[in-house]
Each structure stands twice: as structure tokens, then as C-alpha cells.
CSV table of C-alpha atoms in Angstrom, one decimal:
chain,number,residue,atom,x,y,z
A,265,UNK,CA,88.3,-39.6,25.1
A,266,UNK,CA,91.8,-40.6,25.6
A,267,UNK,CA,92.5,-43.6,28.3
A,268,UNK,CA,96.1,-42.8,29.7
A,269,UNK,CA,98.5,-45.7,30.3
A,270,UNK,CA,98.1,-45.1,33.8
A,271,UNK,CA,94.6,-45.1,33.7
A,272,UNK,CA,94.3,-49.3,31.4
A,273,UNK,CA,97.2,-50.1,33.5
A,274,UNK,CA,94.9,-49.0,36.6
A,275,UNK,CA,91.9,-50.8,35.4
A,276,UNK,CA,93.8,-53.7,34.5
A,277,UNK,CA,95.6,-54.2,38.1
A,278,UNK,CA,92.0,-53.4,39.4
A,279,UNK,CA,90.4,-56.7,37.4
A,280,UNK,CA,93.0,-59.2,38.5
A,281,UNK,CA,92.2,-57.8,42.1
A,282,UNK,CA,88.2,-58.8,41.1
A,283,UNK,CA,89.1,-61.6,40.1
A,284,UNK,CA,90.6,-63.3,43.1
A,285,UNK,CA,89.0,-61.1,45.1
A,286,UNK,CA,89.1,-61.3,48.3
A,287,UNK,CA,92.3,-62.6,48.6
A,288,UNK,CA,95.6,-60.4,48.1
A,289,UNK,CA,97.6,-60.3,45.1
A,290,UNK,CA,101.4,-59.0,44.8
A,291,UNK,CA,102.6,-56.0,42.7
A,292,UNK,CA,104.7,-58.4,41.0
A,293,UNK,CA,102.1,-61.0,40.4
A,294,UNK,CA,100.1,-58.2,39.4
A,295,UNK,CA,102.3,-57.1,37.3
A,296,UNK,CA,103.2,-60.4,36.1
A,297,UNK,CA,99.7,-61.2,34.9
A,298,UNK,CA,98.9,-57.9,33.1
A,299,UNK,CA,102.5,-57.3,31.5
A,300,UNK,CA,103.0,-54.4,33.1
A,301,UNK,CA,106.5,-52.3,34.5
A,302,UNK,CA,106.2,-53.0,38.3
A,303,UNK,CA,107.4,-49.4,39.6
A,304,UNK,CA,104.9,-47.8,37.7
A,305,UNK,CA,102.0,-50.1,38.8
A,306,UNK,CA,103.3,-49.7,42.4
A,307,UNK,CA,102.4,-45.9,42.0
A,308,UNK,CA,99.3,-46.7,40.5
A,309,UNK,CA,98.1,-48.6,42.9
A,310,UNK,CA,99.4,-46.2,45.5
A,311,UNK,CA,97.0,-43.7,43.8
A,312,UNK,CA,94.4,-46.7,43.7
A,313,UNK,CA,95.1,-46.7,47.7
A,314,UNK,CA,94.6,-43.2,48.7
A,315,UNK,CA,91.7,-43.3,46.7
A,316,UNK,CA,90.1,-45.9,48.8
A,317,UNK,CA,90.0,-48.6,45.8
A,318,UNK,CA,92.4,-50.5,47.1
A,319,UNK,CA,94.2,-51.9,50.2
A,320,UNK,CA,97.6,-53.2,51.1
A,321,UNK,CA,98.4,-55.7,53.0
A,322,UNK,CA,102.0,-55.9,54.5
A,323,UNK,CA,103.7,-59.0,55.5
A,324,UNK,CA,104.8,-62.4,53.6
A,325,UNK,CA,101.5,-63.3,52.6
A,326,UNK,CA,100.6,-59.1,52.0
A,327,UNK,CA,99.9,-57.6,48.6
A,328,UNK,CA,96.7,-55.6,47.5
A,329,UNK,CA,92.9,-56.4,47.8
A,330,UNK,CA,89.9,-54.7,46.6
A,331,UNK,CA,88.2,-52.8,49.2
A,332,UNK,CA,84.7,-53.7,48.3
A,333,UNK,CA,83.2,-56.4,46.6
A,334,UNK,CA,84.0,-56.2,42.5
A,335,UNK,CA,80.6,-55.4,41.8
A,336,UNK,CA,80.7,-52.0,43.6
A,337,UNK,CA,83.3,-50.8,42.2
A,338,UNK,CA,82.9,-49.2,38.5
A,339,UNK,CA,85.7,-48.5,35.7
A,340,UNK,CA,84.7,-44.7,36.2
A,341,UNK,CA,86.2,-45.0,39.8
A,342,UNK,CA,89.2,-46.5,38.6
A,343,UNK,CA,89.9,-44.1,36.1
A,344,UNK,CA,89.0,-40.9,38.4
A,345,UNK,CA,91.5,-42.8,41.3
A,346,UNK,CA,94.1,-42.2,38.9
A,347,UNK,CA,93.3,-39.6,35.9
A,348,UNK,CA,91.1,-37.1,37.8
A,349,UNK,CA,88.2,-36.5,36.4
A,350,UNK,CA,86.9,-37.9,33.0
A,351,UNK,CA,86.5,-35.3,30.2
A,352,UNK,CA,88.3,-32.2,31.0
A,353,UNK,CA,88.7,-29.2,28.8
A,354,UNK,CA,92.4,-27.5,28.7
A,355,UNK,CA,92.6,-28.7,32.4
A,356,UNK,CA,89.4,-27.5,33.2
A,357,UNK,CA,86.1,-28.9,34.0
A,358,UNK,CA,83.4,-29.0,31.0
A,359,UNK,CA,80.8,-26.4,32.8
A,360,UNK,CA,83.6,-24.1,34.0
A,361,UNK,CA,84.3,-23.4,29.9
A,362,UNK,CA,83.1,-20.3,28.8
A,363,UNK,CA,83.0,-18.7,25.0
A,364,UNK,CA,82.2,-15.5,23.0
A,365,UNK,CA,81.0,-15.6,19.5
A,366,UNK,CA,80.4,-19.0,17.7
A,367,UNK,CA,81.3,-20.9,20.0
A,368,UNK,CA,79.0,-19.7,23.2
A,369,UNK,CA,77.5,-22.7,22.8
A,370,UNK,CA,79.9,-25.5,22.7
A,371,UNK,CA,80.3,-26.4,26.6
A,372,UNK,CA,77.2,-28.1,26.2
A,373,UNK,CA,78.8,-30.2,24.1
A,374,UNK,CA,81.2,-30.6,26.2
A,375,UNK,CA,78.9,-31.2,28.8
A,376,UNK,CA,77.1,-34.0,27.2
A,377,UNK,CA,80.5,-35.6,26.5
A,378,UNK,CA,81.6,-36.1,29.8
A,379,UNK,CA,77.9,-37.4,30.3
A,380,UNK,CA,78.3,-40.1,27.6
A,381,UNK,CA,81.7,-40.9,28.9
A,382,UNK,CA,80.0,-41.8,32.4
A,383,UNK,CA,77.0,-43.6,30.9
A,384,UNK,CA,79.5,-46.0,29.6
A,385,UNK,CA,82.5,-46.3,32.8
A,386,UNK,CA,80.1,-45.7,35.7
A,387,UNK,CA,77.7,-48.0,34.4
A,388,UNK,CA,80.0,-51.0,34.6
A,389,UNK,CA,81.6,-52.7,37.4
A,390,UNK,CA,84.6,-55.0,37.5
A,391,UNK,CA,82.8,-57.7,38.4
A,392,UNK,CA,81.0,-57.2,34.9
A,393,UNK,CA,84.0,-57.2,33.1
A,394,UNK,CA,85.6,-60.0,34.5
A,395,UNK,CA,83.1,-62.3,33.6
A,396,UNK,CA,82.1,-60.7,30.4
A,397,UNK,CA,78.1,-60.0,31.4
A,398,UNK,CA,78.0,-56.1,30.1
A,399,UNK,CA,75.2,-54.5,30.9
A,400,UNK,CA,72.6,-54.1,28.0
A,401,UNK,CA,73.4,-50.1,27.5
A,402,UNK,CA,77.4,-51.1,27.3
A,403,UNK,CA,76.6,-54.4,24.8
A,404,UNK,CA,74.7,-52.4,22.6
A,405,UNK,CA,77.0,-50.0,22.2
A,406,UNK,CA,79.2,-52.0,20.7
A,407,UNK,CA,77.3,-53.7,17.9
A,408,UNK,CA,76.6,-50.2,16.0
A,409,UNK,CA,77.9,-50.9,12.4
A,410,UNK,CA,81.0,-48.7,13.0
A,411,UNK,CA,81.8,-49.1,16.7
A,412,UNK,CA,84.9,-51.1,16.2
A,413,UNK,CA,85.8,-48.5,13.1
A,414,UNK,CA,89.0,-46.5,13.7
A,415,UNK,CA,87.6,-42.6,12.8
């Protein structure tokens, strides 16, 4: 799986939001905090508002807040707020793939990618990540012997 820029830079905003949650945050102190290029975090979290992730907040003391409480909201929504959905296949969803031959079989794996992509980002919230208490099935993960090796 490939995370887009928009898609860290979405998750990234998204944290600093759970971590002052509930009070607002800037774009440029968002920005700020994350090193990120303002104008294209302001259409991020555009997305992130339409989406029902976030809300802005106008006025002198405006900027962006969560919408619910950090612990509600999951990675998997971030990334789906701004990406669309997680593990498509030539712009198509894994069970709408369809082959002849050798390959009939290979939208189940396809399938069962997407499904291991959301038993890892739906399965954490922000909350979780800001203070660093992954779940067990998301810790464990990341202790196999080759985890952290670039294949």
C-alpha cells in the first residue's frame, strides 16, 4: 500500500487536532507544527471537513477542531476523507476485478489486501497514536523479525 502525501499530511494535521483536542488549531499552526506547505494542508483539511472529520471555526480565535472525541476517530477514516478508499485496483474496487485464465483467482487476493490494510488503520484511533498505546494486533505487528526491513 502506498500512503499519498495528502493522505500523512492528512493524518498528521488530524493528530495535532487530537492532541489539543477540543480546542481549535490554525492552518498555520498546523502547519507550523507538522512542517507542512499551508495551501495544500488548507485543501486537505477542506477534504477533512466535507468529510465530517473536521470542523472550522471562523473568527480571531477560529481554526479547526476534531469533530468527535480522538478516540472515535481511526487512521482509516483519515485516509478514506482524503484518498478514497484504501486498496484499489487500476481505479477500481478489489471485488469489482474480474480475470480469465491464471489469474481468475487473484481478486481474492486482492480482497484480503484491502482487509489487512483495514485490520491495521481502522483498528487504531488518533487518540492511540498520540499517546503511543497501540493496540495489541498493531504492536505486534511491528516486532516480526522483518517488519522494519525495506522489501
Amino acid at each position: 500500500m502506498q500512503i499519498s502525501a495528502r493522505g500523512d499530511y492528512a493524518v498528521r494535521a488530524s493528530l495535532e487536532l487530537a492532541a489539543t483536542y477540543p480546542a481549535t488549531v490554525s492552518a498555520q499552526a498546523l502547519a507550523d507544527a507538522q512542517r507542512l506547505p499551508r495551501k495544500f494542508l488548507e485543501a486537505i483539511l477542506a477534504d477533512l471537513r466535507r468529510s465530517g472529520i473536521v470542523h472550522a471555526v471562523r473568527g480571531a480565535e477560529g481554526g479547526y477542531t476534531l469533530t468527535q472525541p480522538p478516540h472515535e476517530i481511526t487512521i482509516g477514516m483519515v485516509l478514506r476523507a482524503v484518498d478514497g478508499p484504501l486498496a484499489g485496483v487500476r481505479g477500481h474496487r478489489p471485488e469489482q476485478t474480474s480475470y480469465e485464465g491464471t489469474a481468475v483467482h487473484l481478486p481474492q487476493v486482492w480482497v484480503a489486501v484491502r482487509a489487512a490494510v483495514r485490520s491495521v488503520v481502522d483498528e487504531i484511533s488518533l487518540a492511540e497514536v498520540v499517546t503511543g498505546e497501540m493496540p495489541a494486533q498493531i504492536s505486534e505487528l511491528t516486532k516480526g523479525p522483518d517488519a522494519w526491513q525495506p522489501r
